[in-house]
Tab-separated table of C-alpha atoms and ligand atoms in Angstrom:
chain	number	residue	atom	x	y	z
B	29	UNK	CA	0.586	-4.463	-3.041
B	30	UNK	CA	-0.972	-4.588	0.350
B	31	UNK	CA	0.143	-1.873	2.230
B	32	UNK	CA	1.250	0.469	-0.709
B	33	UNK	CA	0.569	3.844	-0.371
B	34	UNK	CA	-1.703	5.329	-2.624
B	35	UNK	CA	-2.381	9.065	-2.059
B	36	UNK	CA	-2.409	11.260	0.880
B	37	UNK	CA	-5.915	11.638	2.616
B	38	UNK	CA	-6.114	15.168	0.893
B	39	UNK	CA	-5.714	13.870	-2.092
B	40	UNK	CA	-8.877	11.061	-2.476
B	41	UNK	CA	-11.105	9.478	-0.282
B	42	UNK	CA	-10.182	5.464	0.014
B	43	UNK	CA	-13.135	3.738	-1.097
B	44	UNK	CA	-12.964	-0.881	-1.772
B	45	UNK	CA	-9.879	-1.807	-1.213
B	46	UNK	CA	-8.216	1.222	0.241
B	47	UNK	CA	-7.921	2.411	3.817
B	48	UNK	CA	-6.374	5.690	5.751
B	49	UNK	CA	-3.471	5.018	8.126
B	50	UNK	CA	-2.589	6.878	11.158
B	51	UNK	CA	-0.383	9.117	9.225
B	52	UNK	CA	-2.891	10.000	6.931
B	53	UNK	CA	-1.761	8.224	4.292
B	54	UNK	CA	-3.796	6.197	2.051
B	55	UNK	CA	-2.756	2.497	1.410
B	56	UNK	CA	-3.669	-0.570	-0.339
B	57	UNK	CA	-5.768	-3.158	1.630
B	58	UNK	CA	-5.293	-6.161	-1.112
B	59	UNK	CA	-2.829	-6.809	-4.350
B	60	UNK	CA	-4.821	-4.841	-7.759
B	61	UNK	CA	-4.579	-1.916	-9.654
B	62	UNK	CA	-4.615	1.149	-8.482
B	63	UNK	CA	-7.777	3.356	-9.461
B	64	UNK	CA	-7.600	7.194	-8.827
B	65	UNK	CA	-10.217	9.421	-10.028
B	66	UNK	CA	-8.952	13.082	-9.545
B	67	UNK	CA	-12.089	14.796	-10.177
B	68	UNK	CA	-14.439	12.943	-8.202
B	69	UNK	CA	-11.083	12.848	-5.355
B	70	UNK	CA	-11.358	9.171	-4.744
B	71	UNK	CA	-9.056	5.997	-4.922
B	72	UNK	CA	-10.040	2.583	-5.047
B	73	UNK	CA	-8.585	-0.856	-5.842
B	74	UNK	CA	-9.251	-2.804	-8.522
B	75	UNK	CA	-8.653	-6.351	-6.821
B	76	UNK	CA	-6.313	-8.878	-9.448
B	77	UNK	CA	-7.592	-12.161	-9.159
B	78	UNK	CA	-5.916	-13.980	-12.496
B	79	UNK	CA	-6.368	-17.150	-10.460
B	80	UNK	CA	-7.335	-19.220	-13.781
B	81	UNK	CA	-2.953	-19.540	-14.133
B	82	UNK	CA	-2.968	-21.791	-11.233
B	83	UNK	CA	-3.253	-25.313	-12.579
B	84	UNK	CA	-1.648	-28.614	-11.761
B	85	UNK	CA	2.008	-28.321	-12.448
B	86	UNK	CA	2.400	-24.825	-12.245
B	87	UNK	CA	4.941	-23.124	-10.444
B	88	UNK	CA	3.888	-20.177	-7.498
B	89	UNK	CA	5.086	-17.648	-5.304
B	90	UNK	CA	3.770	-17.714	-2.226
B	91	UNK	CA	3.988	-15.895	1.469
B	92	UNK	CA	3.817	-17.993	4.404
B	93	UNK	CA	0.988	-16.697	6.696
B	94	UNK	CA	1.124	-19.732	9.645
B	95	UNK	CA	2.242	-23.028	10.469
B	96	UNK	CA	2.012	-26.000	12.294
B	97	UNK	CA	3.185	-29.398	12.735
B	98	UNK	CA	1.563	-30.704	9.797
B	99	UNK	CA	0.129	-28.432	7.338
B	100	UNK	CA	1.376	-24.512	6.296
B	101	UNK	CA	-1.165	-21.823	5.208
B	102	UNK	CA	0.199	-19.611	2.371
B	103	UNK	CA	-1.036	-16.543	0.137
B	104	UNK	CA	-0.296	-17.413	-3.331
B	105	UNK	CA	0.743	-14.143	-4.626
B	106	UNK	CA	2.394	-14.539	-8.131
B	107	UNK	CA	2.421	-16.869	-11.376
B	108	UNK	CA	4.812	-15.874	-13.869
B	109	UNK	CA	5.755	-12.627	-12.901
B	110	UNK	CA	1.612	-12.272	-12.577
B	111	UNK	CA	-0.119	-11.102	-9.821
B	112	UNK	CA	-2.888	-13.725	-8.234
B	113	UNK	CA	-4.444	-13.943	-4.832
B	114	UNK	CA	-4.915	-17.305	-3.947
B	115	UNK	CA	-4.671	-19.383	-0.600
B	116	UNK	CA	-2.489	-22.367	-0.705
B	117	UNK	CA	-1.775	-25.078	1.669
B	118	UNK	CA	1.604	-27.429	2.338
B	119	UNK	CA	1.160	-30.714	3.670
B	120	UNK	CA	3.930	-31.779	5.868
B	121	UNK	CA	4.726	-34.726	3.716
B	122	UNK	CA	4.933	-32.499	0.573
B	123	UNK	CA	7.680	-30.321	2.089
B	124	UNK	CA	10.995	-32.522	1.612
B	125	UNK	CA	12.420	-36.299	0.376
B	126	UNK	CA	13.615	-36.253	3.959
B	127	UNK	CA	11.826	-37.075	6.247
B	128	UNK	CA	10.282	-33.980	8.680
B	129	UNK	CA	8.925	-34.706	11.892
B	130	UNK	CA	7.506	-31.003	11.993
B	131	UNK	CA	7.001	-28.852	9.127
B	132	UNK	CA	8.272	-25.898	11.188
B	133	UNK	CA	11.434	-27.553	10.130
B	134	UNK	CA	10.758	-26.966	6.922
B	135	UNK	CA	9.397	-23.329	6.413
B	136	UNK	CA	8.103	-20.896	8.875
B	137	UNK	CA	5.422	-18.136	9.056
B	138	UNK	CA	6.545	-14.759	7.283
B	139	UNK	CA	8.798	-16.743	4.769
B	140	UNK	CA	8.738	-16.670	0.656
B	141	UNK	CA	8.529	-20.037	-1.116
B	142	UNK	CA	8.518	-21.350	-4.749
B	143	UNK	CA	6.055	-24.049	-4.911
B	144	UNK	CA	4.136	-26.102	-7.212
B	145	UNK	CA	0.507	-26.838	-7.915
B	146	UNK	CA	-0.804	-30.375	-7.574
B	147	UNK	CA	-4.876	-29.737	-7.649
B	148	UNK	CA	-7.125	-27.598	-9.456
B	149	UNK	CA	-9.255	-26.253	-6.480
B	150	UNK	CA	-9.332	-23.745	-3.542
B	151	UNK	CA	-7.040	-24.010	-1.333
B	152	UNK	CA	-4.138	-25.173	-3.633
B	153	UNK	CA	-2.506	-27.635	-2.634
B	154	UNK	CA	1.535	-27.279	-2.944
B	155	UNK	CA	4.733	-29.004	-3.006
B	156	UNK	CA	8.293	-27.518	-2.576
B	157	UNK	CA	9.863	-31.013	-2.022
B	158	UNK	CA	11.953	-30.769	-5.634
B	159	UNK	CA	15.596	-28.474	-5.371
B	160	UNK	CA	14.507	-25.783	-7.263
B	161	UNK	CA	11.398	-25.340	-5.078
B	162	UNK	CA	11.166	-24.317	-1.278
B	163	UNK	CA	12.029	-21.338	1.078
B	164	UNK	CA	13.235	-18.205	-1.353
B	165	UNK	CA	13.058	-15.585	1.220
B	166	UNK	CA	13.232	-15.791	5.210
B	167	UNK	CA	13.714	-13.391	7.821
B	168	UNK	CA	15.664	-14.101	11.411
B	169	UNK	CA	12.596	-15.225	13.793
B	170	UNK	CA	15.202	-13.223	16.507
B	171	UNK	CA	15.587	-9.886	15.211
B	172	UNK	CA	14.275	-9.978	11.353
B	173	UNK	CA	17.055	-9.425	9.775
B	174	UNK	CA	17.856	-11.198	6.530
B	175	UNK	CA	18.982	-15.157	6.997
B	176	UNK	CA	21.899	-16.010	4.656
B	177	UNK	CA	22.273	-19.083	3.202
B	178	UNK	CA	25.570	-21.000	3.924
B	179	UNK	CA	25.479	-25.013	3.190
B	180	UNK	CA	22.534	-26.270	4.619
B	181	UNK	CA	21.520	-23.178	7.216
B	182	UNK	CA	20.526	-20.602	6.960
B	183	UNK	CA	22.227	-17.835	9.428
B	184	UNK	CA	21.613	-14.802	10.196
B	185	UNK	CA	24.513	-12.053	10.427
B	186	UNK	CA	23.221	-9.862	12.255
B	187	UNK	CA	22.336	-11.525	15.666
B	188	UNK	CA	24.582	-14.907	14.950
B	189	UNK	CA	21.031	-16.802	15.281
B	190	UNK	CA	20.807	-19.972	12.854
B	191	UNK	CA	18.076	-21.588	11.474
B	192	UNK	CA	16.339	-24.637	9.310
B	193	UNK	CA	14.334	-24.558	6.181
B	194	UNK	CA	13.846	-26.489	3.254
B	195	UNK	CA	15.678	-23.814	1.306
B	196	UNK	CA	15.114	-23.540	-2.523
B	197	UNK	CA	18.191	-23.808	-5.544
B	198	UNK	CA	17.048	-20.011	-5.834
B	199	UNK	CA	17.533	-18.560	-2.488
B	200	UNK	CA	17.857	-15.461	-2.522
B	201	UNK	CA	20.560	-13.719	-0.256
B	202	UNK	CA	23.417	-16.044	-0.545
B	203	UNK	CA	27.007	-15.893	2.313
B	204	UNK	CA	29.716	-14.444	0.164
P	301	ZN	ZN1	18.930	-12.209	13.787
């Protein structure tokens, strides 16, 4: 995973895919397997592409890396418990059956959606507008805490701060 860390800057030298942090720790630059030679003291990553799973029809996990009115910019990061590295895009009109005047009502940068595939080419293009599909994951924009799910909001408890997405069926932190 991006931002892993691998070994300590003793350890291995970071060569593709690997870099040295301020703390001297080396981390992963991209999602792969981790490569570490011992005897030549160098780590690298083995990027995981995998990206013939994405088809029409199948479903993704994405991150949300930016947003605007009309179309959302994602990082396609899993099919079927596989790891891929894709970008994927969300048209405003495939985000709900309601209608959405902005798609920032929908889903928001730094968010984790299910989606599903309707083209065969790079960028994919999505769709979360079915109930199963949509938001999974989503972080207060306030303070970053976790945002709840209660009804139709989502809220956060640690600041009070509420907010809109087109949530999917398997959200993940539910209100008790
Ligand atoms: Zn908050």
């Amino acid at each position: 995973m991006p931002g892993e860390p691998l070994a300590v800057e003793e350890e291995a030298l970071p060569l593709q895919g690997a870099y040295i942090d301020e703390k001297g720790l080396v981390r992963s630059q991209v999602f792969g397997l981790k490569v570490f030679d011992r005897y030549k003291k160098q780590v690298y990553v083995r990027q995981v592409k995998n990206i013939e799973l994405i088809k029409p029809g199948t479903i993704v996990e994405a991150y949300v890396e930016a947003v605007t009115d009309e179309l959302a910019f994602l990082k396609i990061y899993s099919v079927e418990g596989q790891r891929v590295e894709a970008s994927g895009i969300i048209h405003v009109s495939q985000a709900s059956n309601e209608f959405t005047q902005s798609l920032l009502g929908a889903i928001r940068p730094g968010d984790f959606v299910k989606a599903k595939v309707l083209n065969n080419s790079i960028p994919y293009q999505l769709t979360i507008k079915e109930p199963g599909l949509g938001v999974i994951e989503a972080y207060c924009s306030v303070c970053g805490s976790p945002l709840y799910k209660s009804n139709d909001k989502l809220v956060c408890n640690t600041c009070g701060n509420i907010e809109k997405r087109k949530t999917s069926l398997n959200y993940i932190h539910v209100s008790r």
